[in-house]
Amino acid sequence: MEETKVATGLGMPCLTVSDVKKTEHLFVNLLGFEKVADNPEYKWMEFKAENGFCVGASEPGDRSMTPGSNATLTINVDNIEEAMAFLSSKGVNFTADVMEVPGHVKLVPFTDEDGNEFLLAQKLK
């Protein structure tokens, strides 16, 4: 079997959302990311986390993607319980209890207003 290498790495994940302004509120005001791009003509924004990781968000436009149909993003936090308490107080909907993989990670899923799923993740040392 012939091997081919076409990929050079992973790029920025992109979410399809119904309202980029609401997504901006979640990523900037609640999660503390920096907005690094904003293109109102294409209803597109990009957000950068403290570790340099970026995520894009756009409204569907004429594309076939629908809000809530994308991959799950993992958002790292130092203390999952504190992060949950803060986000819950701001109306964020957690969809399950914290799951722990002993010695490795704690995870808890939540959704945005479009049904996109995210995971908070606390790495255990």
PDB file of C-alpha atoms in Angstrom:
ATOM      1  CA  MET A   1       0.000   0.000   0.000  1.00  0.00           C
ATOM      2  CA  GLU A   2       1.411   3.354  -1.023  1.00  0.00           C
ATOM      3  CA  GLU A   3       1.769   5.847   1.792  1.00  0.00           C
ATOM      4  CA  THR A   4       1.064   9.492   1.222  1.00  0.00           C
ATOM      5  CA  LYS A   5       1.514  12.387   3.554  1.00  0.00           C
ATOM      6  CA  VAL A   6      -0.801  15.261   2.840  1.00  0.00           C
ATOM      7  CA  ALA A   7      -1.286  16.741   6.307  1.00  0.00           C
ATOM      8  CA  THR A   8       1.312  18.955   7.916  1.00  0.00           C
ATOM      9  CA  GLY A   9      -0.482  19.400  11.232  1.00  0.00           C
ATOM     10  CA  LEU A  10      -3.741  20.451  12.789  1.00  0.00           C
ATOM     11  CA  GLY A  11      -5.187  23.888  12.242  1.00  0.00           C
ATOM     12  CA  MET A  12      -7.584  26.004  14.214  1.00  0.00           C
ATOM     13  CA  PRO A  13     -10.901  24.340  15.042  1.00  0.00           C
ATOM     14  CA  CYS A  14     -13.971  26.308  14.002  1.00  0.00           C
ATOM     15  CA  LEU A  15     -17.406  26.339  15.600  1.00  0.00           C
ATOM     16  CA  THR A  16     -20.628  27.054  13.767  1.00  0.00           C
ATOM     17  CA  VAL A  17     -22.794  29.253  15.992  1.00  0.00           C
ATOM     18  CA  SER A  18     -26.048  31.145  15.626  1.00  0.00           C
ATOM     19  CA  ASP A  19     -24.663  34.449  16.989  1.00  0.00           C
ATOM     20  CA  VAL A  20     -20.949  35.291  17.119  1.00  0.00           C
ATOM     21  CA  LYS A  21     -21.610  38.071  19.655  1.00  0.00           C
ATOM     22  CA  LYS A  22     -22.978  35.523  22.157  1.00  0.00           C
ATOM     23  CA  THR A  23     -19.968  33.324  21.467  1.00  0.00           C
ATOM     24  CA  GLU A  24     -17.709  36.327  22.052  1.00  0.00           C
ATOM     25  CA  HIS A  25     -19.343  36.807  25.467  1.00  0.00           C
ATOM     26  CA  LEU A  26     -18.668  33.158  26.395  1.00  0.00           C
ATOM     27  CA  PHE A  27     -15.056  33.068  25.222  1.00  0.00           C
ATOM     28  CA  VAL A  28     -13.947  36.589  26.227  1.00  0.00           C
ATOM     29  CA  ASN A  29     -16.048  37.581  29.241  1.00  0.00           C
ATOM     30  CA  LEU A  30     -16.558  34.190  30.890  1.00  0.00           C
ATOM     31  CA  LEU A  31     -13.586  32.054  29.815  1.00  0.00           C
ATOM     32  CA  GLY A  32     -11.027  34.870  29.572  1.00  0.00           C
ATOM     33  CA  PHE A  33      -9.806  34.297  26.007  1.00  0.00           C
ATOM     34  CA  GLU A  34      -8.549  37.185  23.860  1.00  0.00           C
ATOM     35  CA  LYS A  35     -10.460  38.116  20.708  1.00  0.00           C
ATOM     36  CA  VAL A  36      -7.794  38.218  17.991  1.00  0.00           C
ATOM     37  CA  ALA A  37      -9.927  38.546  14.846  1.00  0.00           C
ATOM     38  CA  ASP A  38     -13.343  39.970  14.051  1.00  0.00           C
ATOM     39  CA  ASN A  39     -14.759  40.059  10.524  1.00  0.00           C
ATOM     40  CA  PRO A  40     -18.373  41.305  10.632  1.00  0.00           C
ATOM     41  CA  GLU A  41     -18.784  40.872   6.864  1.00  0.00           C
ATOM     42  CA  TYR A  42     -18.275  37.113   7.208  1.00  0.00           C
ATOM     43  CA  LYS A  43     -19.666  36.922  10.771  1.00  0.00           C
ATOM     44  CA  TRP A  44     -16.371  35.393  11.903  1.00  0.00           C
ATOM     45  CA  MET A  45     -14.317  35.788  15.100  1.00  0.00           C
ATOM     46  CA  GLU A  46     -11.188  34.122  16.446  1.00  0.00           C
ATOM     47  CA  PHE A  47     -10.290  33.722  20.104  1.00  0.00           C
ATOM     48  CA  LYS A  48      -6.910  32.895  21.650  1.00  0.00           C
ATOM     49  CA  ALA A  49      -6.353  31.137  24.961  1.00  0.00           C
ATOM     50  CA  GLU A  50      -3.515  31.940  27.334  1.00  0.00           C
ATOM     51  CA  ASN A  51      -1.551  28.945  25.998  1.00  0.00           C
ATOM     52  CA  GLY A  52      -1.750  30.289  22.426  1.00  0.00           C
ATOM     53  CA  PHE A  53      -4.422  27.859  21.208  1.00  0.00           C
ATOM     54  CA  CYS A  54      -6.994  29.513  18.930  1.00  0.00           C
ATOM     55  CA  VAL A  55     -10.579  28.704  18.006  1.00  0.00           C
ATOM     56  CA  GLY A  56     -12.715  30.294  15.322  1.00  0.00           C
ATOM     57  CA  ALA A  57     -16.460  30.874  15.362  1.00  0.00           C
ATOM     58  CA  SER A  58     -18.796  31.805  12.543  1.00  0.00           C
ATOM     59  CA  GLU A  59     -22.458  31.974  11.728  1.00  0.00           C
ATOM     60  CA  PRO A  60     -23.574  29.430   9.091  1.00  0.00           C
ATOM     61  CA  GLY A  61     -24.146  31.767   6.142  1.00  0.00           C
ATOM     62  CA  ASP A  62     -24.607  29.661   3.020  1.00  0.00           C
ATOM     63  CA  ARG A  63     -22.617  26.691   4.324  1.00  0.00           C
ATOM     64  CA  SER A  64     -24.218  23.384   5.197  1.00  0.00           C
ATOM     65  CA  MET A  65     -22.927  23.341   8.790  1.00  0.00           C
ATOM     66  CA  THR A  66     -25.543  23.935  11.443  1.00  0.00           C
ATOM     67  CA  PRO A  67     -24.985  25.289  14.950  1.00  0.00           C
ATOM     68  CA  GLY A  68     -24.204  22.563  17.464  1.00  0.00           C
ATOM     69  CA  SER A  69     -22.883  20.088  14.887  1.00  0.00           C
ATOM     70  CA  ASN A  70     -19.145  20.483  15.436  1.00  0.00           C
ATOM     71  CA  ALA A  71     -16.465  18.618  17.382  1.00  0.00           C
ATOM     72  CA  THR A  72     -16.030  18.937  21.142  1.00  0.00           C
ATOM     73  CA  LEU A  73     -13.428  21.461  22.328  1.00  0.00           C
ATOM     74  CA  THR A  74     -11.538  20.935  25.574  1.00  0.00           C
ATOM     75  CA  ILE A  75     -10.849  24.011  27.700  1.00  0.00           C
ATOM     76  CA  ASN A  76      -8.122  23.648  30.322  1.00  0.00           C
ATOM     77  CA  VAL A  77      -8.658  25.061  33.820  1.00  0.00           C
ATOM     78  CA  ASP A  78      -6.586  24.992  37.017  1.00  0.00           C
ATOM     79  CA  ASN A  79      -9.506  24.078  39.307  1.00  0.00           C
ATOM     80  CA  ILE A  80     -12.534  22.445  37.716  1.00  0.00           C
ATOM     81  CA  GLU A  81     -14.844  22.933  40.703  1.00  0.00           C
ATOM     82  CA  GLU A  82     -14.126  26.680  40.899  1.00  0.00           C
ATOM     83  CA  ALA A  83     -14.534  27.054  37.134  1.00  0.00           C
ATOM     84  CA  MET A  84     -17.859  25.196  37.252  1.00  0.00           C
ATOM     85  CA  ALA A  85     -19.146  27.346  40.106  1.00  0.00           C
ATOM     86  CA  PHE A  86     -18.264  30.564  38.268  1.00  0.00           C
ATOM     87  CA  LEU A  87     -19.656  29.463  34.904  1.00  0.00           C
ATOM     88  CA  SER A  88     -22.825  28.036  36.483  1.00  0.00           C
ATOM     89  CA  SER A  89     -23.424  31.371  38.218  1.00  0.00           C
ATOM     90  CA  LYS A  90     -23.333  32.981  34.756  1.00  0.00           C
ATOM     91  CA  GLY A  91     -25.926  30.592  33.330  1.00  0.00           C
ATOM     92  CA  VAL A  92     -23.653  28.046  31.645  1.00  0.00           C
ATOM     93  CA  ASN A  93     -25.341  24.636  31.364  1.00  0.00           C
ATOM     94  CA  PHE A  94     -23.290  21.647  32.535  1.00  0.00           C
ATOM     95  CA  THR A  95     -24.634  18.394  31.120  1.00  0.00           C
ATOM     96  CA  ALA A  96     -23.048  15.853  33.491  1.00  0.00           C
ATOM     97  CA  ASP A  97     -21.085  15.540  36.699  1.00  0.00           C
ATOM     98  CA  VAL A  98     -17.303  15.724  36.881  1.00  0.00           C
ATOM     99  CA  MET A  99     -15.611  12.544  35.691  1.00  0.00           C
ATOM    100  CA  GLU A 100     -12.127  11.794  36.998  1.00  0.00           C
ATOM    101  CA  VAL A 101      -9.458   9.623  35.445  1.00  0.00           C
ATOM    102  CA  PRO A 102      -7.335   9.111  38.589  1.00  0.00           C
ATOM    103  CA  GLY A 103      -3.897  10.657  38.334  1.00  0.00           C
ATOM    104  CA  HIS A 104      -4.597  12.074  34.876  1.00  0.00           C
ATOM    105  CA  VAL A 105      -7.538  14.439  34.385  1.00  0.00           C
ATOM    106  CA  LYS A 106     -10.932  15.681  35.596  1.00  0.00           C
ATOM    107  CA  LEU A 107     -13.503  16.434  32.876  1.00  0.00           C
ATOM    108  CA  VAL A 108     -16.984  17.953  32.814  1.00  0.00           C
ATOM    109  CA  PRO A 109     -19.097  18.734  29.728  1.00  0.00           C
ATOM    110  CA  PHE A 110     -21.111  21.877  29.098  1.00  0.00           C
ATOM    111  CA  THR A 111     -22.960  23.366  26.149  1.00  0.00           C
ATOM    112  CA  ASP A 112     -23.353  26.817  24.693  1.00  0.00           C
ATOM    113  CA  GLU A 113     -26.700  28.269  23.599  1.00  0.00           C
ATOM    114  CA  ASP A 114     -26.413  26.496  20.212  1.00  0.00           C
ATOM    115  CA  GLY A 115     -25.789  23.064  21.711  1.00  0.00           C
ATOM    116  CA  ASN A 116     -22.056  22.969  20.877  1.00  0.00           C
ATOM    117  CA  GLU A 117     -20.429  20.762  23.492  1.00  0.00           C
ATOM    118  CA  PHE A 118     -17.271  21.708  25.371  1.00  0.00           C
ATOM    119  CA  LEU A 119     -15.259  19.950  28.056  1.00  0.00           C
ATOM    120  CA  LEU A 120     -13.612  21.677  30.980  1.00  0.00           C
ATOM    121  CA  ALA A 121     -10.425  19.768  31.776  1.00  0.00           C
ATOM    122  CA  GLN A 122      -8.221  19.920  34.849  1.00  0.00           C
ATOM    123  CA  LYS A 123      -4.949  18.053  34.453  1.00  0.00           C
ATOM    124  CA  LEU A 124      -4.003  16.201  37.617  1.00  0.00           C
ATOM    125  CA  LYS A 125      -0.367  16.208  38.614  1.00  0.00           C
TER     126      LYS A 125
END
